[in-house]
Short mmCIF file of C-alpha atoms in Angstrom, two decimals:
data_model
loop_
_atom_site.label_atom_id
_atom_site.label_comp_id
_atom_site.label_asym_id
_atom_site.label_seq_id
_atom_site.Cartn_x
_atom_site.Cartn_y
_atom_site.Cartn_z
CA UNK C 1 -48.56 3.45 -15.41
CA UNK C 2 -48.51 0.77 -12.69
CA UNK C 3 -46.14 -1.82 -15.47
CA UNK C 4 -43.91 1.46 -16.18
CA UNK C 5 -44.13 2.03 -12.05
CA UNK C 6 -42.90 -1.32 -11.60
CA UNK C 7 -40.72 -1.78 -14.50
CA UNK C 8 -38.55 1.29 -13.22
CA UNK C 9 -38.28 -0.38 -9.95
CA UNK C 10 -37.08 -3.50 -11.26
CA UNK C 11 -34.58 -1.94 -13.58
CA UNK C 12 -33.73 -0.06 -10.21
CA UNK C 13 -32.93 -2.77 -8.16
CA UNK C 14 -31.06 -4.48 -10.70
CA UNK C 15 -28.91 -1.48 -10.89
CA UNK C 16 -28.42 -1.48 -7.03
CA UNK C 17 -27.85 -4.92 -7.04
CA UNK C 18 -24.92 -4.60 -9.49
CA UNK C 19 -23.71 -1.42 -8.05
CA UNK C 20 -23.55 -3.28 -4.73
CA UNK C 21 -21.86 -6.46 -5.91
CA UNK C 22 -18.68 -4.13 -7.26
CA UNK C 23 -15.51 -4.19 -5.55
CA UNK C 24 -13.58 -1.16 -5.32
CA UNK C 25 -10.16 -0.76 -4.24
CA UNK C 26 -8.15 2.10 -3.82
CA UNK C 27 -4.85 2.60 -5.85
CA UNK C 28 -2.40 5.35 -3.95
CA UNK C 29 0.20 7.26 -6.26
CA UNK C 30 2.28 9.73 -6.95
CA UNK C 31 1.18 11.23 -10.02
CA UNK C 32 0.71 14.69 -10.49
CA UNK C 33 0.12 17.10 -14.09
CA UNK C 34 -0.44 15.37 -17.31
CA UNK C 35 1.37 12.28 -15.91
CA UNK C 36 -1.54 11.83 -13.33
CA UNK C 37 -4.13 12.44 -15.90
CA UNK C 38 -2.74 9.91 -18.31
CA UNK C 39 -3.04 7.56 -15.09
CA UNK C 40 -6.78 8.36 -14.14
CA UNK C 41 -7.25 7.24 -18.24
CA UNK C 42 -5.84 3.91 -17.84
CA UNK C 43 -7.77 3.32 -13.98
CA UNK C 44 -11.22 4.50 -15.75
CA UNK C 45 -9.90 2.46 -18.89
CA UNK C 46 -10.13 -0.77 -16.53
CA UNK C 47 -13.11 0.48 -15.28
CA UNK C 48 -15.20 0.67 -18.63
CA UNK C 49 -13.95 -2.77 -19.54
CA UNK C 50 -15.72 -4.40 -17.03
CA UNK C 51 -18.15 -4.18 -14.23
CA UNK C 52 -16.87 -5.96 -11.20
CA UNK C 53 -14.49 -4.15 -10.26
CA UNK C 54 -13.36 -0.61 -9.77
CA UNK C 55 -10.02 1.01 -9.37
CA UNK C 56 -10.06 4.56 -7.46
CA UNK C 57 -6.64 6.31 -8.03
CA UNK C 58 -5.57 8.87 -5.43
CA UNK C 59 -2.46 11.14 -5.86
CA UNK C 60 -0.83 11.38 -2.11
CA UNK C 61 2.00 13.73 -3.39
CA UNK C 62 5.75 12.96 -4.27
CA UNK C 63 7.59 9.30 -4.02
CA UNK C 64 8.85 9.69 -0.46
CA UNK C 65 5.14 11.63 0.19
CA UNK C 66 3.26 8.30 -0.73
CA UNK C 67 5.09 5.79 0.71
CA UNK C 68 5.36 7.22 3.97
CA UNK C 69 0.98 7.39 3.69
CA UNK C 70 0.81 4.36 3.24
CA UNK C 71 3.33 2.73 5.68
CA UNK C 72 1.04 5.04 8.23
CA UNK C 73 -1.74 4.23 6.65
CA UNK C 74 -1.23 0.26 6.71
CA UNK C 75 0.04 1.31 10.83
CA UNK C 76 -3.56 2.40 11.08
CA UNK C 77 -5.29 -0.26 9.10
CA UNK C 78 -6.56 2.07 6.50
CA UNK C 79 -4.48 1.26 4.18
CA UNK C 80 -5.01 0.77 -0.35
CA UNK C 81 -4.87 -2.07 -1.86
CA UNK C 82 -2.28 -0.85 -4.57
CA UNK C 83 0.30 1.79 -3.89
CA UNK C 84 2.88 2.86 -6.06
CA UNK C 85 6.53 3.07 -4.94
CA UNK C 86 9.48 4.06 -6.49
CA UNK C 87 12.20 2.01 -7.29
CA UNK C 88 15.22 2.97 -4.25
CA UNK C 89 11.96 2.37 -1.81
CA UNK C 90 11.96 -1.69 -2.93
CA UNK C 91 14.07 -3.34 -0.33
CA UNK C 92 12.43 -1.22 2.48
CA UNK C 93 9.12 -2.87 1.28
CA UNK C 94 10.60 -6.20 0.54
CA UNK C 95 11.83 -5.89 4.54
CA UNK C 96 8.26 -4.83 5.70
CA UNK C 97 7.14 -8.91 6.26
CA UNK C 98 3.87 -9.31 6.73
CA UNK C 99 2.64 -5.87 4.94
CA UNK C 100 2.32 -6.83 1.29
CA UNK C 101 0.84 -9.77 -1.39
CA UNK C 102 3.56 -10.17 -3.65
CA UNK C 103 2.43 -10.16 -7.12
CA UNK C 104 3.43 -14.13 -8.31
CA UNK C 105 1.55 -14.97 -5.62
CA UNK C 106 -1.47 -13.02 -5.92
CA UNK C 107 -1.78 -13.53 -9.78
CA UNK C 108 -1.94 -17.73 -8.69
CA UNK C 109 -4.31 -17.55 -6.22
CA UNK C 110 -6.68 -15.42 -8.54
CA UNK C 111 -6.53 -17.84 -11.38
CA UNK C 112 -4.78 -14.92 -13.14
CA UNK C 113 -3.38 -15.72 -16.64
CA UNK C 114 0.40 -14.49 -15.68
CA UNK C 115 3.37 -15.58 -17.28
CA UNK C 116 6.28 -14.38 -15.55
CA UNK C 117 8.48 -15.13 -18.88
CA UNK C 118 6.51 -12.47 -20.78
CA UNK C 119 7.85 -9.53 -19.12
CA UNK C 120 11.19 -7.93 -20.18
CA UNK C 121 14.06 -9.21 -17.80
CA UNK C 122 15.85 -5.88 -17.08
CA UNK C 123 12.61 -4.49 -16.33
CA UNK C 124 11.12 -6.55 -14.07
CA UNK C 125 14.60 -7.62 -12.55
CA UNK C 126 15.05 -5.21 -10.35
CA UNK C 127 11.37 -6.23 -8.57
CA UNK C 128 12.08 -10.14 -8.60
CA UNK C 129 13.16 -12.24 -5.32
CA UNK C 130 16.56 -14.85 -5.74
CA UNK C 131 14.26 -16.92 -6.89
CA UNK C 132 13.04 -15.29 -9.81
CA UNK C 133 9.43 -14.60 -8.24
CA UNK C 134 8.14 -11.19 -9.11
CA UNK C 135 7.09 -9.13 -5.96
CA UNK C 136 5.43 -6.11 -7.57
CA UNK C 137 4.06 -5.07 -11.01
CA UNK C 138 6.23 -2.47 -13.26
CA UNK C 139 3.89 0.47 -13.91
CA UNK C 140 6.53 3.24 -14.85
CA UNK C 141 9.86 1.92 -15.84
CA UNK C 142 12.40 4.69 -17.84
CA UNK C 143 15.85 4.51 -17.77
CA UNK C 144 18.38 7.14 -19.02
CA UNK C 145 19.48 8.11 -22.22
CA UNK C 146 21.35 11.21 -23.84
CA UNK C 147 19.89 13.69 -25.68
CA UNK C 148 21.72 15.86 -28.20
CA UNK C 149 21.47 19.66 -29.76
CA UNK C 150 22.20 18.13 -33.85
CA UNK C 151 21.70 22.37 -34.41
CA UNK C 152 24.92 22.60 -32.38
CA UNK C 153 26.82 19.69 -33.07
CA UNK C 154 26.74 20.99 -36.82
CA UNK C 155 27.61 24.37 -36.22
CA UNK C 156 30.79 23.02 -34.33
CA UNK C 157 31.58 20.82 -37.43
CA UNK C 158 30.27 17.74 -35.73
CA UNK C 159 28.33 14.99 -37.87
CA UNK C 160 24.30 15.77 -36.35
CA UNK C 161 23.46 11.96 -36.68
CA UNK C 162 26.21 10.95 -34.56
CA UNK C 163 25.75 10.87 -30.93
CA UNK C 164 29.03 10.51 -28.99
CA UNK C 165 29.39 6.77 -28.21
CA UNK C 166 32.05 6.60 -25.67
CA UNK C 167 33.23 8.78 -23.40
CA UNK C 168 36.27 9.90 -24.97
CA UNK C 169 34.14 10.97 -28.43
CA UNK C 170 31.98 12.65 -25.62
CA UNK C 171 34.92 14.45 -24.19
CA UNK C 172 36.31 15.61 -27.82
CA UNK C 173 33.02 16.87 -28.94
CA UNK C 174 32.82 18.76 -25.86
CA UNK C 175 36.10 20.26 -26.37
CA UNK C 176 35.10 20.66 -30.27
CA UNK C 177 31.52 22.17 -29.36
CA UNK C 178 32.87 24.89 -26.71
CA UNK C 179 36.01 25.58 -29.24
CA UNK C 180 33.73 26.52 -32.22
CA UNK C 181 31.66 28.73 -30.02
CA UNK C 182 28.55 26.69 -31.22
CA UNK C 183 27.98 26.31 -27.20
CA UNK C 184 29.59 27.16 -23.94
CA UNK C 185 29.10 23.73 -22.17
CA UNK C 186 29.60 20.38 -23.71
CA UNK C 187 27.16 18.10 -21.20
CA UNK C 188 25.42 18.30 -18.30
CA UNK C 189 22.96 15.33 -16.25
CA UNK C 190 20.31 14.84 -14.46
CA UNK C 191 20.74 12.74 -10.65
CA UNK C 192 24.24 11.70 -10.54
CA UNK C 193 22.96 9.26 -8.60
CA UNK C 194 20.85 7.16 -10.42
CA UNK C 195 22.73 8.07 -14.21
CA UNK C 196 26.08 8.95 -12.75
CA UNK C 197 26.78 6.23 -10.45
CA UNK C 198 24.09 3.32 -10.76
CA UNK C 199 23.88 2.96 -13.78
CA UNK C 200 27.74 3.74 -15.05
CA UNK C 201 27.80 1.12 -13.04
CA UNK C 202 25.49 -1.16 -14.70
CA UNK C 203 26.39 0.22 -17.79
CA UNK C 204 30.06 -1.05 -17.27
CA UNK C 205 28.89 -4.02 -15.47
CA UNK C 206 30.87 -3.28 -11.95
CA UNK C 207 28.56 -3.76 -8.84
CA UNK C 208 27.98 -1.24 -6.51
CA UNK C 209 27.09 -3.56 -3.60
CA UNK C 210 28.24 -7.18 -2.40
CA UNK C 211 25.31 -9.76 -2.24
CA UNK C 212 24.29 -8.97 -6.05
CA UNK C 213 24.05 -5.61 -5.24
CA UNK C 214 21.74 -5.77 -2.09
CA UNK C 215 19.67 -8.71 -4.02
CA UNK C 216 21.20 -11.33 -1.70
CA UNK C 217 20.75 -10.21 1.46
CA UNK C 218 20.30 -7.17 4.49
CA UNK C 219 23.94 -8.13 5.08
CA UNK C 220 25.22 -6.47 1.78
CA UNK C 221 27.49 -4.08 1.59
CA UNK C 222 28.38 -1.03 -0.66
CA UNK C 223 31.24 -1.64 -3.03
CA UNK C 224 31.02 1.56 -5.19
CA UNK C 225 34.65 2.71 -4.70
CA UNK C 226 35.83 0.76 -7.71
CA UNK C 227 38.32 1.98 -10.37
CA UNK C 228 35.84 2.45 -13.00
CA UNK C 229 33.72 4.29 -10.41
CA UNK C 230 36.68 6.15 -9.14
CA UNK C 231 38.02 7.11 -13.19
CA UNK C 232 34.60 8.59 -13.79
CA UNK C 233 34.06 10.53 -10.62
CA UNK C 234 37.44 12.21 -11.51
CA UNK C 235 36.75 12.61 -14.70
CA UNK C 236 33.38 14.90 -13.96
CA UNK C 237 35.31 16.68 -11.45
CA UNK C 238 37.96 17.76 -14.20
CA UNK C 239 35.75 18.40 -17.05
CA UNK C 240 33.92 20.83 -14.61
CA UNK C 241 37.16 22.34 -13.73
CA UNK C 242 37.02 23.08 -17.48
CA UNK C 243 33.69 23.77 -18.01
CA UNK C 244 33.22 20.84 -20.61
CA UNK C 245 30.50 19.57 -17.77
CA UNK C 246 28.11 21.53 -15.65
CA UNK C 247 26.32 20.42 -12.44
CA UNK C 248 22.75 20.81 -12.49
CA UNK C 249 22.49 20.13 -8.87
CA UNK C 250 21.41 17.44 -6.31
CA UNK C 251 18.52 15.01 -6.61
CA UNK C 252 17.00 15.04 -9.83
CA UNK C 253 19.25 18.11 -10.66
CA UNK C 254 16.53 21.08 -11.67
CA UNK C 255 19.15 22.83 -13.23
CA UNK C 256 20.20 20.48 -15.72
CA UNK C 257 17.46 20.48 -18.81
CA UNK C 258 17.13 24.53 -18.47
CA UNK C 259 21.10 24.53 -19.77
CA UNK C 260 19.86 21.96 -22.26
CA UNK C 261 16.90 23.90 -22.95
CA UNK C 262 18.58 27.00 -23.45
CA UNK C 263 21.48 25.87 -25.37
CA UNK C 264 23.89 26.51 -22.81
CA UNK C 265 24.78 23.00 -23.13
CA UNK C 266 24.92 20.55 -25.89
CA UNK C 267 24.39 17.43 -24.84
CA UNK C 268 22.40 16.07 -21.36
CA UNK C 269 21.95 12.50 -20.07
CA UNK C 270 18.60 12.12 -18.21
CA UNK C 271 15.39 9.72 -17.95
CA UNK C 272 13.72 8.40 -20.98
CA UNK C 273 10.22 9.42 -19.63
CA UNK C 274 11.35 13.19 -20.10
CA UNK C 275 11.56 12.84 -23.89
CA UNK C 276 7.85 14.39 -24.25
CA UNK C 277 8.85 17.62 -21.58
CA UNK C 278 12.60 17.39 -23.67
CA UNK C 279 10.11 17.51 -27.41
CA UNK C 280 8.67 19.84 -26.22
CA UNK C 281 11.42 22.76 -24.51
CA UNK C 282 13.46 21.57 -27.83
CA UNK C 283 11.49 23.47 -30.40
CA UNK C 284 14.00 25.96 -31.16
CA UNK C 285 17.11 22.90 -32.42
CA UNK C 286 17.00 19.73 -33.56
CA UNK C 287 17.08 17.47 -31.02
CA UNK C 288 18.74 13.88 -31.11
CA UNK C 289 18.97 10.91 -29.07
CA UNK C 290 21.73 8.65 -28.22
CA UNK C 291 22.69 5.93 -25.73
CA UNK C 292 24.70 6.65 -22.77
CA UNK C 293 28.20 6.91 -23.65
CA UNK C 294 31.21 4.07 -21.93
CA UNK C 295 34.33 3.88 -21.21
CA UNK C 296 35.90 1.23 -24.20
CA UNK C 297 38.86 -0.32 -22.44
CA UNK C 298 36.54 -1.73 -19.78
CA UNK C 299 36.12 -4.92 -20.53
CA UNK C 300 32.08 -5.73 -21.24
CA UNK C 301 31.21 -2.61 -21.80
CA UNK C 302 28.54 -1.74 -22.52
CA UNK C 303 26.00 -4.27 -20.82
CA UNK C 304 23.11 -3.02 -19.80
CA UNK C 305 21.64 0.08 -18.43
CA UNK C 306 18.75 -0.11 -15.32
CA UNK C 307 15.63 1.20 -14.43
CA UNK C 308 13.84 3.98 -12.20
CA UNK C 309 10.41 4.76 -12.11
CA UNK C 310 7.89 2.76 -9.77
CA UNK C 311 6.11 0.05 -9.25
CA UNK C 312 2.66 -1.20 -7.91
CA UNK C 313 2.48 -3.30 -4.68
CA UNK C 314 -0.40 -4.95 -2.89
CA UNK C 315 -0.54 -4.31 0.83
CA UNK C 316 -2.01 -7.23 2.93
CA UNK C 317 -4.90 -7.06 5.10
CA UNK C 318 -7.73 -7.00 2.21
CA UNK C 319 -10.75 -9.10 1.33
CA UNK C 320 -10.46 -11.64 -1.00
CA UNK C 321 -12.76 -9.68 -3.15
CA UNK C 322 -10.23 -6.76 -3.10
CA UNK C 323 -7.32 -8.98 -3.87
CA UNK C 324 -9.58 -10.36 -7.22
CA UNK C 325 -9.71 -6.75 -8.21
CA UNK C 326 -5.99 -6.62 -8.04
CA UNK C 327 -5.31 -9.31 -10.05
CA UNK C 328 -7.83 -8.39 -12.39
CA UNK C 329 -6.41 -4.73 -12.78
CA UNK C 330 -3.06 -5.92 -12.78
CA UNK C 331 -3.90 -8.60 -15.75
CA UNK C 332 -5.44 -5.00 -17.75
CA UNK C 333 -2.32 -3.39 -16.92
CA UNK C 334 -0.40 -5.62 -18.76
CA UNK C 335 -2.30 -5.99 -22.01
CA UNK C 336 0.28 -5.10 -24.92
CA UNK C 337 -2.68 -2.68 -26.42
CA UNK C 338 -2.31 -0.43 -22.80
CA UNK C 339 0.68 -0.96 -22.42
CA UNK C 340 1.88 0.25 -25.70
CA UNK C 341 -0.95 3.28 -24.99
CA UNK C 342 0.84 4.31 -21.55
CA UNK C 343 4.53 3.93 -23.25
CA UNK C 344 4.25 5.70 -26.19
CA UNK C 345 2.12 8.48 -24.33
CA UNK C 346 4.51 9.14 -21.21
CA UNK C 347 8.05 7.90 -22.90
CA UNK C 348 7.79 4.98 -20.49
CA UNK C 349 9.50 1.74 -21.15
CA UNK C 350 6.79 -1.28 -21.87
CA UNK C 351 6.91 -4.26 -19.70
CA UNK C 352 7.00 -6.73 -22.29
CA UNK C 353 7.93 -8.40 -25.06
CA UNK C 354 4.42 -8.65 -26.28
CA UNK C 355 4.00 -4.71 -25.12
CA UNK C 356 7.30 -4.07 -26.96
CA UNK C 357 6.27 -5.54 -30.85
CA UNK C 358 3.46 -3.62 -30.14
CA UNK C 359 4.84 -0.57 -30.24
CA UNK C 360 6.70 -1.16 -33.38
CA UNK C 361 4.68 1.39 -35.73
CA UNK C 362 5.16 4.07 -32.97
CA UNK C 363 8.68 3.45 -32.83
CA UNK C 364 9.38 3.48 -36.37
CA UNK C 365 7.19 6.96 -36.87
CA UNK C 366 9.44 8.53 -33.84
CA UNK C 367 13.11 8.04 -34.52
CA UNK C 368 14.78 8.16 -31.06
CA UNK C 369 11.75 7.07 -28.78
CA UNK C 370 13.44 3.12 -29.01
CA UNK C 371 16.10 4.26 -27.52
CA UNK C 372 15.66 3.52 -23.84
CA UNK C 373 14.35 0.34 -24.68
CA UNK C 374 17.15 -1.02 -26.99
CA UNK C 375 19.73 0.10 -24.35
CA UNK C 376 18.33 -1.50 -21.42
CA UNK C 377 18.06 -4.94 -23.25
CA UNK C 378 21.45 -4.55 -25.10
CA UNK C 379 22.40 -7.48 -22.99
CA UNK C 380 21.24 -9.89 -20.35
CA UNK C 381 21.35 -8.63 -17.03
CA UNK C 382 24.20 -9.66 -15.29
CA UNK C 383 24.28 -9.56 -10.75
CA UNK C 384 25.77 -6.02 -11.63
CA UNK C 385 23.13 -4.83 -14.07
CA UNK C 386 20.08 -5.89 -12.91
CA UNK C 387 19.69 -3.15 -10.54
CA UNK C 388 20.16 -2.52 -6.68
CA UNK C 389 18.39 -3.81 -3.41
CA UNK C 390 19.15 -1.78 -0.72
CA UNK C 391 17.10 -0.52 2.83
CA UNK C 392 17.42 3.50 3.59
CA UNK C 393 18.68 4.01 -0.36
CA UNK C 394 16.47 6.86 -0.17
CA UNK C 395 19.33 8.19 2.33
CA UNK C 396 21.89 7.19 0.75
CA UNK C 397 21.13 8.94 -2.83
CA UNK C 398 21.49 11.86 -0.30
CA UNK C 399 25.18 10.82 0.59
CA UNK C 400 25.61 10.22 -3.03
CA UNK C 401 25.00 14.04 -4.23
CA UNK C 402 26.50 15.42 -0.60
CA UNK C 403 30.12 13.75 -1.16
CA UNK C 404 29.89 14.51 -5.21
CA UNK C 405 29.63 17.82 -3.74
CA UNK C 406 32.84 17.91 -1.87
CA UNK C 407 34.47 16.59 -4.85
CA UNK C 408 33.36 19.24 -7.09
CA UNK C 409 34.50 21.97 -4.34
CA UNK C 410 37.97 20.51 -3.81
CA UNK C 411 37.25 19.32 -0.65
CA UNK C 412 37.82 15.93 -1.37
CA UNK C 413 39.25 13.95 -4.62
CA UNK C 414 37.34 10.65 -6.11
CA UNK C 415 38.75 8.16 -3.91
CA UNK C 416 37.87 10.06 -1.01
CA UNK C 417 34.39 11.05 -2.07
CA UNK C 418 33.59 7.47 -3.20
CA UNK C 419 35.08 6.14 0.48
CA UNK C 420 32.90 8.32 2.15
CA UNK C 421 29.86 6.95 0.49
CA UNK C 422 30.50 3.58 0.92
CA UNK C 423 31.36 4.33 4.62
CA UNK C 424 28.24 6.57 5.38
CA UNK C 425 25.85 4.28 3.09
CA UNK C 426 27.09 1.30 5.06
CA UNK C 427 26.41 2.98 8.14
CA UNK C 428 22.50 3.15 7.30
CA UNK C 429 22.92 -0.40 5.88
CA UNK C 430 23.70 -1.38 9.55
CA UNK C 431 21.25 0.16 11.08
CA UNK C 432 18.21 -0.81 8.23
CA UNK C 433 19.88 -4.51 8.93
CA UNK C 434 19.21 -4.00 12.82
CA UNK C 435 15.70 -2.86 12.44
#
């Protein structure tokens, strides 16, 4: 009894002893649903795979909702270790000097196994310095795509394997679609911000901004006034005068997919990490996929389209120990096996090449979920394409759908509309640069 007494007791303290020596960090984000449960599964993933270290995720509500916890947070010294922001948020935390590891570095001084090569330029573009050093890890990259009603498009006499590729074959199969009856609206999108404007922008390599689009510098500039921006601003505004397009509203637009949904609409362009909610509200057509569509007498079009979604970023002001357990979680997060788990389970882009090949079965057994991916590596990323880089974009998204807006209620035409933005945007721009 005694030997069992003492046995226990050992076994005991050898438990405490490696419960003690495990770091744990905290991991802030702003997953909710089934997208926050898939995210608990990959933190306890790390967790099982080894015992030194353990991640605790914490939802802390929407985008904006994190990020401003943990800028108060890191005010009050309490802040995580990891926190996820989303993509418009990067130059603010680029600015904040002082308040976070960036990733290249951390990786080195961890003896981390990190090649920066490995991960997919136009991914991890948008989160790299001038100098090509990464400054956060890509958790949940999508970018946008269109999705189709092939039940429609062959009632109007349309070919169902044949997305529209430009926007002229989108315009006639609008016309074509709401002519036949097969549907009283050709398209609608989701955020004319980020679809509508960013990345037509990208997509048609123009920049939006001077400085590389915000890459370069506080001092840039927006510069999305362009003719090409201008063409397609007045375009939307006309083909909603006809009813060929239909606003789905600001922001993300929430009334966008229930037109898809419902049939109302044929056609809507929106992120590739909806195509599992799309699946599944599509159950009553065929559904398709497609790239988005361009304009063919721009010249280099189409390049390349960008991403949203969020990334991780280590805040500063952590133990060594905590900053191991970064880099260790971060090196998990980038194993092809989890990342090819977390893409093909969320309809989020993976982060590598590696990631990517990985994948290949999955791909091949869902027609339509390479989409995203194919499109946003259809070219090198050019200073236009690569993405955006500007402080208070948050704000200026806002602008964006305000002065689209106007346009849509007469108040203003494209030029006009466009002006404003750049004017109001640059305003904020100023005062983020005098911070």
């Amino acid at each position: 009894m005694n030997r069992l007494s003492t046995a226990s007791v050992v076994a005991l303290l050898a438990s405490l002893g490696t419960a003690q020596a495990q770091t744990s960090i905290e991991w802030w984000h702003a997953m909710g649903g089934e997208l926050g449960a898939k995210l608990e599964e990959v933190a306890q993933g790390f967790n099982d795979s080894q015992d030194d270290y353990r991640v605790m995720p914490s939802y802390k509500g929407t985008y904006p909702e994190t990020m401003t916890a943990a800028i108060a947070a890191f005010r009050a010294n309490q802040q995580p270790a990891i926190v996820q922001v989303f993509e418009v948020g990067t130059g603010t935390m680029m600015a904040a000097e002082g308040a976070i590891v960036p990733v290249h570095q951390l990786m080195e001084e961890h003896g981390q196994d990190f090649d920066a090569d490995a991960f997919l330029p136009s991914v991890v573009g948008y989160y790299t310095d001038t100098d090509g050093n990464m400054l956060s890890m890509p958790f949940n990259s999508s970018t946008p795509i269109l999705y189709y009603n092939k039940s429609v498009f062959e009632t109007a006499g349309l070919d169902p394997e044949q997305p529209p590729r430009t926007w002229a074959e989108l315009e006639q199969f609008s016309r074509q679609i709401m002519e036949s009856g097969a549907a009283s609206c050709g398209f609608t999108t989701q955020w004319v911000s980020w679809i509508q404007t960013e990345n037509l922008s990208a997509w048609h390599n123009q920049p939006i901004g001077t400085l590389e689009n915000g890459f370069g510098g506080t001092e840039a500039r927006l510069s999305l006034n362009g003719p090409v921006q201008v063409k397609h601003w007045g375009n939307l505004k006309s083909w909603a005068d006809e009813g060929l397009f239909k606003y789905g509203g600001p922001v993300g637009a929430d009334g966008a997919a229930p037109m898809f949904y419902s049939q109302e609409c044929a056609m809507m362009m929106g992120s590739s990490a909806s195509r599992a909610g799309v699946i599944a509200n599509a159950s009553a057509f065929d559904l398709g996929f497609g790239m988005l569509p361009y304009y063919d007498d721009v010249e280099g079009a189409p390049q390349n389209s960008i991403i949203g979604g969020a990334t991780l970023w280590v805040l500063s002001g952590k133990s060594d120990e905590e900053y191991a357990a970064a880099a260790a979680f971060f090196d998990y997060l980038t194993q092809p096996e989890v990342q090819a788990d977390w893409a093909s389970a969320t309809g989020y882009l993976p982060i590598t090449e590696a990631a990517r090949e990985a994948m290949a079965d999955y791909y091949a057994e869902n027609p339509g979920a390479d989409t995203g991916i194919n499109q946003i590596t259809l070219n090198d990323p050019t200073e236009n394409s690569k993405g955006l880089r500007f402080g208070n974009y948050v704000q200026i998204r806002g602008i964006i759908d305000e002065e689209f807006e106007q346009l849509l209620a007469g108040s203003k035409d494209a030029q006009g509309a466009l002006d404003s933005v750049v004017a109001r945007g640059d305003d904020l721009l100023e005062q983020f640069q005098a911070q």
